[in-house]
Structures are given as structure tokens and as C-alpha cells.
mmCIF file with all atom_site columns, C-alpha atoms in Angstrom:
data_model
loop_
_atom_site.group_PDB
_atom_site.id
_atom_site.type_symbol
_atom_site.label_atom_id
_atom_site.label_alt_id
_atom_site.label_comp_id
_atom_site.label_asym_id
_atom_site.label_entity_id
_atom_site.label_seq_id
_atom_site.pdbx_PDB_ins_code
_atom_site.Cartn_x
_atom_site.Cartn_y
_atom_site.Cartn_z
_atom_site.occupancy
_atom_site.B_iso_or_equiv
_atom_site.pdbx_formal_charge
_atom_site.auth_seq_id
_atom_site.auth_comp_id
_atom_site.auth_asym_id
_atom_site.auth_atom_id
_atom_site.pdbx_PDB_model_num
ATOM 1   C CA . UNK A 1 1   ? -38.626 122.287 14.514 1.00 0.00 ? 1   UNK A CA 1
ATOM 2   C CA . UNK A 1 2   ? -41.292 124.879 15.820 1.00 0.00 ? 2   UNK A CA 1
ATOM 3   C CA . UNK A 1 3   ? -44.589 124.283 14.536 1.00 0.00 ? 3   UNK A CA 1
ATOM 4   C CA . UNK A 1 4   ? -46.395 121.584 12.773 1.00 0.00 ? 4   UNK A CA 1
ATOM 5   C CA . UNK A 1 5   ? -48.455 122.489 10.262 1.00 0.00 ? 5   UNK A CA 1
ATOM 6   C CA . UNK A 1 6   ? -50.546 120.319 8.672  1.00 0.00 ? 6   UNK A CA 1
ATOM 7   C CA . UNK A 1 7   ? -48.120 119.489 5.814  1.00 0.00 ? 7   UNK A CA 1
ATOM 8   C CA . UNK A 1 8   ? -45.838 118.056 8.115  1.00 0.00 ? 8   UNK A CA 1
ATOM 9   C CA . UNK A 1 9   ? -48.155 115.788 9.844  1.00 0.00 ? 9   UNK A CA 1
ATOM 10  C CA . UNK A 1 10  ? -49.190 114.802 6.592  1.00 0.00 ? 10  UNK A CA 1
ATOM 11  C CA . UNK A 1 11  ? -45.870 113.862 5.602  1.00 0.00 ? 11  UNK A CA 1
ATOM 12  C CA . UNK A 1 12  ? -44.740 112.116 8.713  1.00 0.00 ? 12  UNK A CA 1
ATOM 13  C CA . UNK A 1 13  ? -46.702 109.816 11.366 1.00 0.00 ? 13  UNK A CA 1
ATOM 14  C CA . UNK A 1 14  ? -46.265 112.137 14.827 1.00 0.00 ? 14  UNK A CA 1
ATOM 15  C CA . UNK A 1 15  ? -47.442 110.358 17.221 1.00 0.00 ? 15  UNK A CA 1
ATOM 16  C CA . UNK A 1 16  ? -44.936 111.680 21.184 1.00 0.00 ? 16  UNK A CA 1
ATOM 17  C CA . UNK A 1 17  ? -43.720 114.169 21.596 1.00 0.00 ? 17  UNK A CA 1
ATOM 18  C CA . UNK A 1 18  ? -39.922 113.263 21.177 1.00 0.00 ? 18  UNK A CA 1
ATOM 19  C CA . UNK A 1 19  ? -40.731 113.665 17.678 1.00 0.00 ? 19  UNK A CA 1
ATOM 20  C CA . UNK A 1 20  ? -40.397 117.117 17.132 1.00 0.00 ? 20  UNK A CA 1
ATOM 21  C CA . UNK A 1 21  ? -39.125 119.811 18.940 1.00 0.00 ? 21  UNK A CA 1
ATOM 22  C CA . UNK A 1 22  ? -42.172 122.331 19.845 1.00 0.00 ? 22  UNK A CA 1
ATOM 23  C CA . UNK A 1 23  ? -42.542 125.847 19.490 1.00 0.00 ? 23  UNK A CA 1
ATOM 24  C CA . UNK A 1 24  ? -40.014 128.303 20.732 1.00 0.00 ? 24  UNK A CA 1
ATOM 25  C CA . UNK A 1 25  ? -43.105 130.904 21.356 1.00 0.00 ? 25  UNK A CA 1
ATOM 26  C CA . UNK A 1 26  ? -40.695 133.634 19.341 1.00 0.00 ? 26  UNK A CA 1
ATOM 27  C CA . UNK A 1 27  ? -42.018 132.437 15.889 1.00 0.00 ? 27  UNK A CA 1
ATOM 28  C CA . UNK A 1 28  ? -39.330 133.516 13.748 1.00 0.00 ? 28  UNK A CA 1
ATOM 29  C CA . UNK A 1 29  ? -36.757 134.631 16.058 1.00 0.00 ? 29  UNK A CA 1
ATOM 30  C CA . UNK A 1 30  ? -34.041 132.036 15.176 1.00 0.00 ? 30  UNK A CA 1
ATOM 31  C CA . UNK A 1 31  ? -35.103 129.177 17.565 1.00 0.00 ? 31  UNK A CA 1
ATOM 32  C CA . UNK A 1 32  ? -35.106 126.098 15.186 1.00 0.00 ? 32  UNK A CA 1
ATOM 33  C CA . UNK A 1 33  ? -31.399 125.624 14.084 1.00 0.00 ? 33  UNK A CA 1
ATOM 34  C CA . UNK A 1 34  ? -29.858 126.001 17.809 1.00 0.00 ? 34  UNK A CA 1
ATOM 35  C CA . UNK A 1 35  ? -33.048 124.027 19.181 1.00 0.00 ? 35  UNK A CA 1
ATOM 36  C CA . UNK A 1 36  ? -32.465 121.344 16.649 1.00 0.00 ? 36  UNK A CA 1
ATOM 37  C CA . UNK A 1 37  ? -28.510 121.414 17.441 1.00 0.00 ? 37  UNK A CA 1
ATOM 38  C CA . UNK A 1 38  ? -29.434 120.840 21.058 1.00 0.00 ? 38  UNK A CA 1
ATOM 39  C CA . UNK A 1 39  ? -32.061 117.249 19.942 1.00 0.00 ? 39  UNK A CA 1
ATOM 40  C CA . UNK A 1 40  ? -28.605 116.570 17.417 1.00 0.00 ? 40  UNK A CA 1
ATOM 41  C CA . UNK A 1 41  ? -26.562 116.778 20.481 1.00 0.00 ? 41  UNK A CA 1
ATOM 42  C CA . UNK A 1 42  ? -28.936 114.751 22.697 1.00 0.00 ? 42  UNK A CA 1
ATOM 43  C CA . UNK A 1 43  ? -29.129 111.941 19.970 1.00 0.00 ? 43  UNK A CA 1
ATOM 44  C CA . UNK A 1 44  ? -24.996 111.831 19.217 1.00 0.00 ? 44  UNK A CA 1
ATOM 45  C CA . UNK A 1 45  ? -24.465 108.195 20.278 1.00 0.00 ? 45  UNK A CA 1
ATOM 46  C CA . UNK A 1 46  ? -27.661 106.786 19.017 1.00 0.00 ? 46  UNK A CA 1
ATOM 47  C CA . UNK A 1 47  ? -29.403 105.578 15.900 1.00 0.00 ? 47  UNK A CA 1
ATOM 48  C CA . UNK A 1 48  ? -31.510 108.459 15.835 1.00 0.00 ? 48  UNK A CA 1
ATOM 49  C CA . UNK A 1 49  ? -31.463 110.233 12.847 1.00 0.00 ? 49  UNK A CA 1
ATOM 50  C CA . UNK A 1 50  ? -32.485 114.434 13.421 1.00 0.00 ? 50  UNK A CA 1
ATOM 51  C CA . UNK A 1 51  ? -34.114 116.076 11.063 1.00 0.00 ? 51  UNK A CA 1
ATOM 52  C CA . UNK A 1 52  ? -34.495 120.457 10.934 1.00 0.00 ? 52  UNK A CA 1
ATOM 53  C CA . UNK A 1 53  ? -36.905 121.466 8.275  1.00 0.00 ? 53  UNK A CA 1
ATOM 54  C CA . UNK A 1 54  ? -35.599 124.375 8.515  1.00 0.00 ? 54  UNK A CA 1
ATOM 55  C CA . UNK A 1 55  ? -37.378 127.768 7.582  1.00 0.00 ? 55  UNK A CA 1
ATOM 56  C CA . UNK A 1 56  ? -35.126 130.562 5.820  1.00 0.00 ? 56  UNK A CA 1
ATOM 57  C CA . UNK A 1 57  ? -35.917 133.430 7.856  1.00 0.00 ? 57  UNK A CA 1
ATOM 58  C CA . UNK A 1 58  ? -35.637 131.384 10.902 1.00 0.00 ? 58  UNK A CA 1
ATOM 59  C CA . UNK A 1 59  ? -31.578 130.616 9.711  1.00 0.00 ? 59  UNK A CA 1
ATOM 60  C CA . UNK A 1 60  ? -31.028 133.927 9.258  1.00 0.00 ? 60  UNK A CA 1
ATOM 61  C CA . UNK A 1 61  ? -31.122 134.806 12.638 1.00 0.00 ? 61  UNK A CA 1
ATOM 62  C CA . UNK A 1 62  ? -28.557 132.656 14.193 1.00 0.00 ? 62  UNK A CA 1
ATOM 63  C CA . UNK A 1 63  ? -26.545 131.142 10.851 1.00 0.00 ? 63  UNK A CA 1
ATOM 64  C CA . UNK A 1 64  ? -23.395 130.434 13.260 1.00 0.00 ? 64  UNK A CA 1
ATOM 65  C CA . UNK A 1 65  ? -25.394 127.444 14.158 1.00 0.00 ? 65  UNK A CA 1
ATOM 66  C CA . UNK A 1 66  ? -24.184 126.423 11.235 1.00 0.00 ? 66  UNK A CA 1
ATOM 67  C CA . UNK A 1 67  ? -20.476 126.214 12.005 1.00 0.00 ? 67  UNK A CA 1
ATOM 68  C CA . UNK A 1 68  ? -21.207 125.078 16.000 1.00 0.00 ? 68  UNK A CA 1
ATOM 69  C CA . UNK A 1 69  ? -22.850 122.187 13.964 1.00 0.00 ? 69  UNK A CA 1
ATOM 70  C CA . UNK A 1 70  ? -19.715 121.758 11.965 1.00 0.00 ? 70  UNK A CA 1
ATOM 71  C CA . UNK A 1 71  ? -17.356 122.245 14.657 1.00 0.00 ? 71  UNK A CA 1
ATOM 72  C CA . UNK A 1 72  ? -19.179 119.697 16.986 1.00 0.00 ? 72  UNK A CA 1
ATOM 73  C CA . UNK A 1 73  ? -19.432 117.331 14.500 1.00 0.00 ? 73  UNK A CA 1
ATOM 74  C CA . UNK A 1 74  ? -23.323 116.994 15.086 1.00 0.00 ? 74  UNK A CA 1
ATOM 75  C CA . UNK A 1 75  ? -25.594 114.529 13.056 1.00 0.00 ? 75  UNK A CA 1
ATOM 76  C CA . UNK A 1 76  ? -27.565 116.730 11.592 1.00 0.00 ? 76  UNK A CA 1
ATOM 77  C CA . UNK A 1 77  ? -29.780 116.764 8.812  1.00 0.00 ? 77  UNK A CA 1
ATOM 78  C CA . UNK A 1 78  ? -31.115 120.379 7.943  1.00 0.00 ? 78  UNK A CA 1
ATOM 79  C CA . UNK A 1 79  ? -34.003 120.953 5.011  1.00 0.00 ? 79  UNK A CA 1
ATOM 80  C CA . UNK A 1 80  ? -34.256 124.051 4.132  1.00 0.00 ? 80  UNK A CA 1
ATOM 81  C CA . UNK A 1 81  ? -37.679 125.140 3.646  1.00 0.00 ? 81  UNK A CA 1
ATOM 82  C CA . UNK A 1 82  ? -36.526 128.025 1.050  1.00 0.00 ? 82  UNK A CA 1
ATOM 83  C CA . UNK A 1 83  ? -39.206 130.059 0.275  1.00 0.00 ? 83  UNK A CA 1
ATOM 84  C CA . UNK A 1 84  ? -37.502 133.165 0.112  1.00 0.00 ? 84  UNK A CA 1
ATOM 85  C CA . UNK A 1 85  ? -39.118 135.516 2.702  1.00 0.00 ? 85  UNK A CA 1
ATOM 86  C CA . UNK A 1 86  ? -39.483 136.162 6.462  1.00 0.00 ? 86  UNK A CA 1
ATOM 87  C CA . UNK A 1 87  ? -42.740 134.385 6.452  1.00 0.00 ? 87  UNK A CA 1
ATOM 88  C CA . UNK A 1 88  ? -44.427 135.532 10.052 1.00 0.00 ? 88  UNK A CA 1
ATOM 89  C CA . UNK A 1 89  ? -43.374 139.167 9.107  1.00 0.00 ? 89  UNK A CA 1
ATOM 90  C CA . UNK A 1 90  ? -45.181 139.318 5.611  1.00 0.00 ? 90  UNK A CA 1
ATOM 91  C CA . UNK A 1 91  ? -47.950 137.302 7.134  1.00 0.00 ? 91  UNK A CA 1
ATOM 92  C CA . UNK A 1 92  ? -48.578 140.383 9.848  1.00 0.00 ? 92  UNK A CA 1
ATOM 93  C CA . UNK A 1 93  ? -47.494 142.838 7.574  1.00 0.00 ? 93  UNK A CA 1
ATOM 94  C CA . UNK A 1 94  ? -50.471 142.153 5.210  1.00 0.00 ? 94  UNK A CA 1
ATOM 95  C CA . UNK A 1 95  ? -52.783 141.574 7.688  1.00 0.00 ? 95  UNK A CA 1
ATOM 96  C CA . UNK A 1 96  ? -51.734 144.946 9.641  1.00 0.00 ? 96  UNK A CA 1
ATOM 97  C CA . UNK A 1 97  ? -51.927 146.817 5.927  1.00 0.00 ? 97  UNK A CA 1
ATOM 98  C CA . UNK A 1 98  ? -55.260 145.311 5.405  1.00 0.00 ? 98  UNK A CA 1
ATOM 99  C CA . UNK A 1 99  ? -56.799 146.309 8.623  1.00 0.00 ? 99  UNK A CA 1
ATOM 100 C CA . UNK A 1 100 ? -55.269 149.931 8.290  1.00 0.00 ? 100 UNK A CA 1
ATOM 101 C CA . UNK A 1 101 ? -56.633 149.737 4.936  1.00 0.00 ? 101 UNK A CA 1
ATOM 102 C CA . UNK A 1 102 ? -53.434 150.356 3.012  1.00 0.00 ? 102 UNK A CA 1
ATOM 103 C CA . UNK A 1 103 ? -52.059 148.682 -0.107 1.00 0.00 ? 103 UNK A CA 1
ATOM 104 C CA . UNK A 1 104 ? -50.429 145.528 -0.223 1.00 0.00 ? 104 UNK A CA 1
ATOM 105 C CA . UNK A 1 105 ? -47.955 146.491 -2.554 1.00 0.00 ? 105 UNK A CA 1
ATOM 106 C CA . UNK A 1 106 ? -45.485 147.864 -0.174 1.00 0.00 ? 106 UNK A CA 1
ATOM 107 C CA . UNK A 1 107 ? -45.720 144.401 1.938  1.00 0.00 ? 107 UNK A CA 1
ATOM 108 C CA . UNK A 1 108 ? -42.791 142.873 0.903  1.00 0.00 ? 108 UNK A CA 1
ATOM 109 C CA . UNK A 1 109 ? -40.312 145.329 1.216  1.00 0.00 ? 109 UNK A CA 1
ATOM 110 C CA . UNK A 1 110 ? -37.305 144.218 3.119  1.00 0.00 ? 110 UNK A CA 1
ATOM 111 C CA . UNK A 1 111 ? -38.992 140.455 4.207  1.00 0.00 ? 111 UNK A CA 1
ATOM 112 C CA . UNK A 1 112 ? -38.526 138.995 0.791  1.00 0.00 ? 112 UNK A CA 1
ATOM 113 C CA . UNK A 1 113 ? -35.059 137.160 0.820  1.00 0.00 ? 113 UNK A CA 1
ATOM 114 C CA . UNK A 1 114 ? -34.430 137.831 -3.004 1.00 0.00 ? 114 UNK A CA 1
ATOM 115 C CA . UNK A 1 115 ? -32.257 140.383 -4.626 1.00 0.00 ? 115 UNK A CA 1
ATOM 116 C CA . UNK A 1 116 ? -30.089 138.349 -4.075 1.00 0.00 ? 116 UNK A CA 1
ATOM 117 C CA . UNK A 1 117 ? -31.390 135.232 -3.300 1.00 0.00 ? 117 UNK A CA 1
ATOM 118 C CA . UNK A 1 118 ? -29.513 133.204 -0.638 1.00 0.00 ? 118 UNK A CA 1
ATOM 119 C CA . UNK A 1 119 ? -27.709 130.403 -1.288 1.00 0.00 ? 119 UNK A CA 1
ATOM 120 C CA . UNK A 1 120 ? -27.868 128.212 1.857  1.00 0.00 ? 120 UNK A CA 1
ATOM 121 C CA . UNK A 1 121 ? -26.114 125.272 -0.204 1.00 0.00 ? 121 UNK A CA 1
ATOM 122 C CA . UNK A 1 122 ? -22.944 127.956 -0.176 1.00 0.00 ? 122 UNK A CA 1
ATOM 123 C CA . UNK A 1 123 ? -23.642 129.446 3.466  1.00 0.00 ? 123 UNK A CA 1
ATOM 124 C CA . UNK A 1 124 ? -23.700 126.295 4.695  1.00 0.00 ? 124 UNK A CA 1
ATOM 125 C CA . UNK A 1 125 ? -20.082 124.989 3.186  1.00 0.00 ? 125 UNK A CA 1
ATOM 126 C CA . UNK A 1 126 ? -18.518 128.676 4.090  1.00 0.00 ? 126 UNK A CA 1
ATOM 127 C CA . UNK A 1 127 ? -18.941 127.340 7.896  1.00 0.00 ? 127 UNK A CA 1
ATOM 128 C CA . UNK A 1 128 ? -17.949 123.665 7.503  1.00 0.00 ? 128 UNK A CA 1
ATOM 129 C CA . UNK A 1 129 ? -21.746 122.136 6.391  1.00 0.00 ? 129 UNK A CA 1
ATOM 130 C CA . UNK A 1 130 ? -22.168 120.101 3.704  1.00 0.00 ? 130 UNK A CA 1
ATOM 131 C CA . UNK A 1 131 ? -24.416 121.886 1.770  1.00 0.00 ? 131 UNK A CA 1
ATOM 132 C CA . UNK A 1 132 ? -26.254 120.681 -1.138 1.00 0.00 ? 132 UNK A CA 1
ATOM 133 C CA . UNK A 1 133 ? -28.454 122.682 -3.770 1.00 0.00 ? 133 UNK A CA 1
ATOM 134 C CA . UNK A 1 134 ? -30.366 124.751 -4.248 1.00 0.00 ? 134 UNK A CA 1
ATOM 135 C CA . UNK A 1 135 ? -32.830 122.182 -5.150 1.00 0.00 ? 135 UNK A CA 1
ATOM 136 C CA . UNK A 1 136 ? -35.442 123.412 -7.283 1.00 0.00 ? 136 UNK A CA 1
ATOM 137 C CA . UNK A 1 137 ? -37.023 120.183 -9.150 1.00 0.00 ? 137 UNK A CA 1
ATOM 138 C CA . UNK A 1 138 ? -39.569 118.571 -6.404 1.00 0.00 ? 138 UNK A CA 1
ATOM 139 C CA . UNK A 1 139 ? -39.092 115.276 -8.280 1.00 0.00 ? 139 UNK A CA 1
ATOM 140 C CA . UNK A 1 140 ? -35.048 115.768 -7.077 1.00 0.00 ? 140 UNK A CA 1
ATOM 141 C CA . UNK A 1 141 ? -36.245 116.477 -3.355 1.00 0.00 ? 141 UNK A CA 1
ATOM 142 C CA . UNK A 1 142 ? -36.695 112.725 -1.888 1.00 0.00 ? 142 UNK A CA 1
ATOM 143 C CA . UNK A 1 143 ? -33.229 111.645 -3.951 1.00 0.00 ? 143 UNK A CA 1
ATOM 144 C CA . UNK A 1 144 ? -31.584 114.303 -2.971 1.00 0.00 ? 144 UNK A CA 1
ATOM 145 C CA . UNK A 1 145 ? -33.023 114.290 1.204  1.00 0.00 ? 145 UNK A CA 1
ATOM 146 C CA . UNK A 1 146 ? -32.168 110.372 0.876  1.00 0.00 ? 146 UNK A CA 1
ATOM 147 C CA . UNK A 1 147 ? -28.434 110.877 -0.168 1.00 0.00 ? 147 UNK A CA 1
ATOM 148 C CA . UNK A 1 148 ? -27.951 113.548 2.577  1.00 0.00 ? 148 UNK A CA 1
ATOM 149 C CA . UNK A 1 149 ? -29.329 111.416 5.257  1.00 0.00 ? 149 UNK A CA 1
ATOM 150 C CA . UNK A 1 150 ? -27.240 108.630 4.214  1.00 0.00 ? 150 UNK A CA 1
ATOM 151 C CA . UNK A 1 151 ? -24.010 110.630 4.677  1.00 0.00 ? 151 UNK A CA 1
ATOM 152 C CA . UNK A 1 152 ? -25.718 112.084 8.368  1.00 0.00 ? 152 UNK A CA 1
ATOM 153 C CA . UNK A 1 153 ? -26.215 108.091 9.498  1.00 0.00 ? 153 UNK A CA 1
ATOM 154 C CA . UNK A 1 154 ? -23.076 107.106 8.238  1.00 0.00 ? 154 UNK A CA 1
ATOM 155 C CA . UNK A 1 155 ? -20.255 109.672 8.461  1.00 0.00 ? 155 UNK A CA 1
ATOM 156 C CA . UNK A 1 156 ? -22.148 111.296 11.743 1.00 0.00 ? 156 UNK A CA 1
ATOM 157 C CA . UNK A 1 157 ? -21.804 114.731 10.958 1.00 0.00 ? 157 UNK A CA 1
ATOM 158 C CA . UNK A 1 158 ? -24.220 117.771 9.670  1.00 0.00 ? 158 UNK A CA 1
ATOM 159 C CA . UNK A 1 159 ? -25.676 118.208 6.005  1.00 0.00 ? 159 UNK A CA 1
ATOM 160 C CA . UNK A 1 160 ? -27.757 120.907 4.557  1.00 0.00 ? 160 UNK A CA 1
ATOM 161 C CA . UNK A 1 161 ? -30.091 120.792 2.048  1.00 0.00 ? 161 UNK A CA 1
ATOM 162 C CA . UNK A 1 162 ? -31.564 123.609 0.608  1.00 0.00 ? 162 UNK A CA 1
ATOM 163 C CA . UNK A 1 163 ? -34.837 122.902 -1.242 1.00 0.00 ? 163 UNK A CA 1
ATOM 164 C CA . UNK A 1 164 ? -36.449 125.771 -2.936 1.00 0.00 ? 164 UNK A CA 1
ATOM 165 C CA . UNK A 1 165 ? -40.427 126.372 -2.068 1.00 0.00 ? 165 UNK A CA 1
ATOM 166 C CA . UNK A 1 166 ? -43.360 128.455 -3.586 1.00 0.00 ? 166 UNK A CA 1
ATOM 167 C CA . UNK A 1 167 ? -43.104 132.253 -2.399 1.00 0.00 ? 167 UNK A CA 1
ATOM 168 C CA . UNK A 1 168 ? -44.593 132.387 0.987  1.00 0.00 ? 168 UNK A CA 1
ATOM 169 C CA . UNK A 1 169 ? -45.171 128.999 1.263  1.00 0.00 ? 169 UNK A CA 1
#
């Protein structure tokens, strides 16, 4: 969902533009779960399998997606890009305490998601999600994405997995 960075197209072979889902123009505000519910939705009766890589900050703006997913019984498959902050916000923070000339220190102050940490695995099962993880070992990540998308081709409903990422990454 939302924008490609060069990661992704490094990953994955994009090549129309019913491959991904575009930019909501909000960056951040909670447009890639419901946007990706919608393509899930579209996609229902095919052999089309929809993938959310799914940014943390992003969920926590509109985590009843979760359940709609659930209760619709969408074939979903959501990766959580867990990197434990509300990325676009410490992104302008810093640059807004740089050109004021302030310290950096104070930055991540409420935009970190730590203390406590969420558990997505856990948010996503209190709404009816499979949810698997928190997956920390990158060597588990293609097992683990494999095994989910089995169950989201085969048993046509939603699974989360939330993959743990480098701080700000």
C-alpha cells in the first residue's frame, strides 16, 4: 500500500498499476489497511492473492480494519512493517528541529511505538485476525510470510504477520 520505495521494487517486479495500491496523499493518516481491505474485497472471487505491507503507525490509525477484515471474511495478507515509530512524524520532526536548530534528543517523544511495544500478532487475534509473531529473526520472515499466505489462498480469509524492522526503518 501507499508508496513504493525502492526496497519494494527491489523485492517485487511492478510493472501496472493494479499492482499496488498508490498513495493516499495523507502519508500516515491510516489509508493502507482500509485501502488494502477495499483491493481484498475487489479480488474475493479470484486467484489473486493481496498483499498489505503494512506500516505500524499507519495501523494505528484505523486498527478496526482489522475486525471489518475478520468479519468480512477478506483474503488478506497483512505484513507488518514493525519498526516501532510513526515514521513521517519523526522524519519531520528532525528535520523541523534541525532547521530551528534544536536538539534531536527530544525527537522521539511520543512517535516511538515502544514502552510498550505493540504486539500486532495479539491486536490482530483480539479482532478475529490470525495473527502471527512478532517475528524478529529475518531468516524466519519468508517461512513464516509463505505459511500465512498459504492459509490466505486456501482458507480465504485475513492473516497478519507482524515482522519486526530496524528503528525507523
Amino acid at each position: 500500500n501507499g508508496h513504493l520505495g525502492p526496497w519494494v521494487r527491489a523485492l517485487w517486479d511492478i510493472t501496472a498499476e493494479s499492482q499496488y495500491l498508490g498513495r493516499s496523499g495523507g502519508h500516515g493518516l491510516g489509508y493502507g489497511l482500509p485501502a488494502s481491505l477495499g483491493a481484498a474485497l475487489a479480488a474475493r472471487d479470484s486467484d489473486t492473492l493481496v498483499v498489505d505491507i503494512q506500516a505500524d503507525g499507519d495501523l494505528m490509525y484505523t486498527p478496526s480494519a482489522l475486525w471489518t477484515a475478520a468479519h468480512h471474511r477478506l483474503p488478506l495478507l497483512v505484513v507488518m512493517h514493525n519498526n516501532r515509530t510513526y515514521g513521517k512524524d519523526e522524519q519531520h520532526q528532525t528535520e523541523v528541529a534541525a532547521l530551528r536548530r534544536r536538539s534531536p534528543d527530544a525527537v522521539p517523544i511520543g512517535i516511538r511505538l515502544e514502552s510498550p511495544a505493540i504486539d500486532f500478532a495479539a491486536l490482530a487475534r483480539a479482532q478475529g485476525v490470525e495473527g502471527i509473531g512478532p517475528v524478529h529473526d529475518p531468516d524466519e520472515v519468508t517461512r513464516v510470510v509463505a505459511e500465512a499466505a498459504k492459509v490466505v489462498r486456501t482458507e480465504r480469509r485475513p492473516v497478519l504477520v507482524d515482522v519486526i524492522c530496524g528503528q525507523g526503518g
